[in-house]
Amino acid sequence: MCGIVGYIGEQDACPILIDGLKRLEYRGYDSAGVAVLNGGGIDIRKSVGKLRALENVLEDCAPHGCIGIGHTRWATHGRPSDENAHPHSDCTGRITVVHNGIIENYVELKDRLVRGGHEFKSETDTEVAAHLIESHYKGDIAQAVRNAASEMDGSFALVVIAQNEPDKIIAARRHSPLVIGLGEGENYLASDVAAFLKYTRSVVYADDNNVVTITREGISVTDLDGNLIDKKAQTVDWDAAMAERGGYEHFMLKEIHEQPRALRETMRGRLSLEKNCVELPGINLTHDEIRKIDRIVMIACGTAYHASMAGKYAIEQLCRIPVELDVASELRYRDPIVDEHTLGIVISQSGETLDTMVGLNEVKNKGAKVIAITNVVGSMAARDAHGVLYTYAGPEIAVASTKAYTTQLMVLYLVALYFAQIRGTLDEQRATELREALWELPQKAELILNDVTAIESAAARYYCFNGFLYMARGANLASALEGALKVKEISYMHAEGYAAGEMKHGPIAMIDPTFATITVAVKSKTYDKILSNIREVKARSGDVIAIANPGDTTISDYADRVITVPETEEIFSPVLVAVPLQLMAYFVAYNRGPAIDQPRNLAKTVTVE
Ligand code: F6R
């Protein structure tokens, strides 16, 4: 997830681009850059690091001109560096591009372009777009962009300027956001209206496979075949701060709602229903190495640790490999038993959590191969592990992790299916059913997010209770712990996550009418046992909220309130169960009033022991 901007008008473009990028910095801050058409050519300035670093560069030598494009990067292909910072240019330096998204077939396109004599300067997929447009350029830049876009798979919002056509900016999109701002004698382009709201509220949203030409006087939009498309302008009534959060009051709520997109991005290029397989190019393990794994050790902290719990369940079920879990701060002091047939899996959103990184090196030094599941390209975890599988969640700004968690689950399920495929532990029919179930998760998460009223109303009743007990079994034990952690960290209420079978061994003593129990009662092999556990809580005057599947006619006889999530395979259900639990925590905190995005005493990344 990156931020892109474009400006064409009569004013000096650079300050407008920088101002727009500041409002998009929430989308990524690994590097930033601008390119300005200055009459003679295209002037590019870029710098690794936050936008402040680019501003320092510009203090001495800002480019001047009235047409420009800019970018703030969240690295996906190629580590954060000056060379990989956007904008990127073709061989001649006459065509310059900024890009948000992932060009999935970039390796194949790059090979072809290199064979055709194109020279590359960066490791990015974006530079491929610049050279591909160059290869199609015959004097009409919009046509060259259409031809290039037709050849690209994956997601992109591209903004392009060309020295030979200095009176226009071209943009194209597929699965990545692109919005056009309409001014008087000037026009804007951006990933998000926040970038130009201070200049105009009149906007046109580009759709998939649209190619847009903007000039000072107006815009025209075509499809990839060049057919004109009539677009209607809309008026936005957000203020700039609201716009950065996509209209949501908090980043946490925005990030919860981003999960369907984040899950799709994380699956894209890895799970294919047509090819009937899972592919994990970054894993860096041979089939032989995968077959020889006799134990997996997972290392993580906090929410990522909960993801590892659900991952253990899936890997053991589907691959029959024993999985050991470790809270990273414990692993480092217990001299774990690890050898060359052990696989270490490190899970960390930031890729920088100190305990997790120490754990990574501990198992690596003992001879294990280690793969990292992380959201941050070029992070310590990505650098130190033998292989890396990125979660494509985009920047997570709220301290309470939401989309990073569900995308970590997605990667772990892909690992489970991939290992099962190589080790032959699933018959083909079952493997197909599971791949299909995984494929449907983003759409099912969307269904939950379409109507959150039942969750909002439950939170309005329970926010003034004395605390929460989350109970579940099997794969959803992870959900119980994660649900409780979310409530603790943003509403500062007492919340406990427990295996439902443990209730009688202690926690049930806490039950009274002011202590709410949230239970996961989705379809599973322990469903009947959960019903008995609910009965036990009800018999002690406890109030019970059940997360269950639609069409379950039994559960309402047991629980006080039922919140539904679509049915899926039991092993994958933690992804769907996470969504209402995150929303519950959010709405409880909202009613109680603390600072949701930045809860007290916490930091987003814990780089101390
Ligand atoms: C809770 C939360 C933390 C992190 C933990 C690990 O919402 O965000 O528990 O999950 O600090 O962080 P990473 O994944 O960056 O290693």
mmCIF file of N, CA, C and O in Angstrom, residues 226-262:
data_model
loop_
_atom_site.group_PDB
_atom_site.id
_atom_site.type_symbol
_atom_site.label_atom_id
_atom_site.label_comp_id
_atom_site.label_asym_id
_atom_site.label_seq_id
_atom_site.Cartn_x
_atom_site.Cartn_y
_atom_site.Cartn_z
ATOM 1 N N GLY A 226 -9.551 1.778 -25.321
ATOM 2 C CA GLY A 226 -9.592 3.158 -25.802
ATOM 3 C C GLY A 226 -11.008 3.707 -25.950
ATOM 4 O O GLY A 226 -11.195 4.836 -26.425
ATOM 5 N N ASN A 227 -12.037 2.937 -25.549
ATOM 6 C CA ASN A 227 -13.417 3.446 -25.627
ATOM 7 C C ASN A 227 -13.649 4.477 -24.526
ATOM 8 O O ASN A 227 -13.309 4.225 -23.368
ATOM 9 N N LEU A 228 -14.225 5.620 -24.908
ATOM 10 C CA LEU A 228 -14.462 6.686 -23.929
ATOM 11 C C LEU A 228 -15.510 6.266 -22.905
ATOM 12 O O LEU A 228 -16.496 5.607 -23.244
ATOM 13 N N ILE A 229 -15.291 6.643 -21.653
ATOM 14 C CA ILE A 229 -16.249 6.318 -20.586
ATOM 15 C C ILE A 229 -16.709 7.636 -19.971
ATOM 16 O O ILE A 229 -15.888 8.512 -19.663
ATOM 17 N N ASP A 230 -18.013 7.746 -19.811
ATOM 18 C CA ASP A 230 -18.561 8.969 -19.230
ATOM 19 C C ASP A 230 -18.506 8.862 -17.708
ATOM 20 O O ASP A 230 -19.044 7.914 -17.148
ATOM 21 N N LYS A 231 -17.869 9.802 -17.054
ATOM 22 C CA LYS A 231 -17.736 9.732 -15.593
ATOM 23 C C LYS A 231 -18.421 10.929 -14.953
ATOM 24 O O LYS A 231 -18.254 12.058 -15.432
ATOM 25 N N LYS A 232 -19.114 10.688 -13.872
ATOM 26 C CA LYS A 232 -19.802 11.792 -13.176
ATOM 27 C C LYS A 232 -18.969 12.225 -11.969
ATOM 28 O O LYS A 232 -18.462 11.382 -11.227
ATOM 29 N N ALA A 233 -18.884 13.538 -11.762
ATOM 30 C CA ALA A 233 -18.166 14.043 -10.586
ATOM 31 C C ALA A 233 -19.055 13.912 -9.350
ATOM 32 O O ALA A 233 -20.282 13.974 -9.449
ATOM 33 N N GLN A 234 -18.421 13.701 -8.208
ATOM 34 C CA GLN A 234 -19.152 13.640 -6.936
ATOM 35 C C GLN A 234 -18.554 14.661 -5.978
ATOM 36 O O GLN A 234 -17.396 15.042 -6.136
ATOM 37 N N THR A 235 -19.344 15.050 -4.985
ATOM 38 C CA THR A 235 -18.809 15.998 -4.004
ATOM 39 C C THR A 235 -18.547 15.275 -2.692
ATOM 40 O O THR A 235 -19.404 14.538 -2.203
ATOM 41 N N VAL A 236 -17.349 15.486 -2.160
ATOM 42 C CA VAL A 236 -16.973 14.826 -0.901
ATOM 43 C C VAL A 236 -17.202 15.810 0.237
ATOM 44 O O VAL A 236 -16.824 16.970 0.127
ATOM 45 N N ASP A 237 -17.788 15.334 1.339
ATOM 46 C CA ASP A 237 -17.987 16.296 2.430
ATOM 47 C C ASP A 237 -17.160 15.970 3.679
ATOM 48 O O ASP A 237 -17.495 16.364 4.772
ATOM 49 N N TRP A 238 -16.048 15.251 3.486
ATOM 50 C CA TRP A 238 -15.165 14.976 4.633
ATOM 51 C C TRP A 238 -14.227 16.162 4.854
ATOM 52 O O TRP A 238 -13.885 16.867 3.915
ATOM 53 N N ASP A 239 -13.723 16.263 6.118
ATOM 54 C CA ASP A 239 -12.601 17.177 6.297
ATOM 55 C C ASP A 239 -11.305 16.357 6.087
ATOM 56 O O ASP A 239 -11.356 15.131 5.965
ATOM 57 N N ALA A 240 -10.164 17.069 6.051
ATOM 58 C CA ALA A 240 -8.915 16.393 5.658
ATOM 59 C C ALA A 240 -8.547 15.263 6.626
ATOM 60 O O ALA A 240 -8.126 14.192 6.208
ATOM 61 N N ALA A 241 -8.728 15.481 7.960
ATOM 62 C CA ALA A 241 -8.337 14.445 8.932
ATOM 63 C C ALA A 241 -9.204 13.203 8.756
ATOM 64 O O ALA A 241 -8.714 12.072 8.787
ATOM 65 N N MET A 242 -10.494 13.431 8.539
ATOM 66 C CA MET A 242 -11.398 12.290 8.315
ATOM 67 C C MET A 242 -10.991 11.512 7.069
ATOM 68 O O MET A 242 -11.061 10.287 7.019
ATOM 69 N N ALA A 243 -10.579 12.270 6.054
ATOM 70 C CA ALA A 243 -10.247 11.630 4.783
ATOM 71 C C ALA A 243 -9.045 10.700 4.920
ATOM 72 O O ALA A 243 -9.014 9.631 4.331
ATOM 73 N N GLU A 244 -8.041 11.080 5.742
ATOM 74 C CA GLU A 244 -6.877 10.206 5.926
ATOM 75 C C GLU A 244 -7.290 8.872 6.525
ATOM 76 O O GLU A 244 -6.698 7.849 6.272
ATOM 77 N N ARG A 245 -8.329 8.932 7.324
ATOM 78 C CA ARG A 245 -8.816 7.685 7.924
ATOM 79 C C ARG A 245 -9.947 7.100 7.079
ATOM 80 O O ARG A 245 -10.732 6.288 7.586
ATOM 81 N N GLY A 246 -10.037 7.528 5.825
ATOM 82 C CA GLY A 246 -11.037 6.994 4.894
ATOM 83 C C GLY A 246 -12.453 7.241 5.389
ATOM 84 O O GLY A 246 -13.366 6.479 5.060
ATOM 85 N N GLY A 247 -12.647 8.306 6.180
ATOM 86 C CA GLY A 247 -13.980 8.609 6.679
ATOM 87 C C GLY A 247 -14.284 7.921 8.002
ATOM 88 O O GLY A 247 -15.313 8.191 8.618
ATOM 89 N N TYR A 248 -13.411 7.032 8.452
ATOM 90 C CA TYR A 248 -13.631 6.343 9.738
ATOM 91 C C TYR A 248 -13.126 7.230 10.872
ATOM 92 O O TYR A 248 -12.183 7.998 10.693
ATOM 93 N N GLU A 249 -13.724 7.054 12.050
ATOM 94 C CA GLU A 249 -13.320 7.910 13.153
ATOM 95 C C GLU A 249 -11.939 7.528 13.690
ATOM 96 O O GLU A 249 -11.219 8.369 14.211
ATOM 97 N N HIS A 250 -11.587 6.265 13.562
ATOM 98 C CA HIS A 250 -10.268 5.825 14.050
ATOM 99 C C HIS A 250 -9.599 4.943 13.004
ATOM 100 O O HIS A 250 -10.274 4.238 12.255
ATOM 101 N N PHE A 251 -8.258 4.936 13.040
ATOM 102 C CA PHE A 251 -7.521 4.030 12.147
ATOM 103 C C PHE A 251 -7.893 2.579 12.437
ATOM 104 O O PHE A 251 -7.963 1.764 11.532
ATOM 105 N N MET A 252 -8.146 2.268 13.725
ATOM 106 C CA MET A 252 -8.455 0.866 14.041
ATOM 107 C C MET A 252 -9.698 0.407 13.281
ATOM 108 O O MET A 252 -9.722 -0.686 12.699
ATOM 109 N N LEU A 253 -10.718 1.253 13.262
ATOM 110 C CA LEU A 253 -11.955 0.860 12.570
ATOM 111 C C LEU A 253 -11.699 0.759 11.057
ATOM 112 O O LEU A 253 -12.172 -0.166 10.387
ATOM 113 N N LYS A 254 -10.912 1.701 10.547
ATOM 114 C CA LYS A 254 -10.580 1.648 9.118
ATOM 115 C C LYS A 254 -9.845 0.336 8.803
ATOM 116 O O LYS A 254 -10.155 -0.344 7.826
ATOM 117 N N GLU A 255 -8.901 -0.008 9.663
ATOM 118 C CA GLU A 255 -8.094 -1.211 9.403
ATOM 119 C C GLU A 255 -8.930 -2.484 9.528
ATOM 120 O O GLU A 255 -8.720 -3.444 8.788
ATOM 121 N N ILE A 256 -9.906 -2.467 10.432
ATOM 122 C CA ILE A 256 -10.815 -3.620 10.530
ATOM 123 C C ILE A 256 -11.562 -3.771 9.194
ATOM 124 O O ILE A 256 -11.682 -4.864 8.651
ATOM 125 N N HIS A 257 -12.012 -2.646 8.674
ATOM 126 C CA HIS A 257 -12.771 -2.693 7.414
ATOM 127 C C HIS A 257 -11.882 -2.987 6.203
ATOM 128 O O HIS A 257 -12.399 -3.362 5.148
ATOM 129 N N GLU A 258 -10.590 -2.793 6.343
ATOM 130 C CA GLU A 258 -9.688 -3.082 5.210
ATOM 131 C C GLU A 258 -9.397 -4.576 5.069
ATOM 132 O O GLU A 258 -8.713 -4.984 4.134
ATOM 133 N N GLN A 259 -9.876 -5.382 6.010
ATOM 134 C CA GLN A 259 -9.447 -6.793 6.021
ATOM 135 C C GLN A 259 -9.808 -7.583 4.760
ATOM 136 O O GLN A 259 -8.971 -8.342 4.272
ATOM 137 N N PRO A 260 -11.003 -7.421 4.187
ATOM 138 C CA PRO A 260 -11.253 -8.179 2.953
ATOM 139 C C PRO A 260 -10.203 -7.876 1.878
ATOM 140 O O PRO A 260 -9.667 -8.783 1.246
ATOM 141 N N ARG A 261 -9.873 -6.590 1.727
ATOM 142 C CA ARG A 261 -8.861 -6.233 0.720
ATOM 143 C C ARG A 261 -7.495 -6.821 1.084
ATOM 144 O O ARG A 261 -6.808 -7.426 0.250
ATOM 145 N N ALA A 262 -7.128 -6.683 2.364
ATOM 146 C CA ALA A 262 -5.812 -7.162 2.798
ATOM 147 C C ALA A 262 -5.706 -8.683 2.626
ATOM 148 O O ALA A 262 -4.663 -9.200 2.213
#
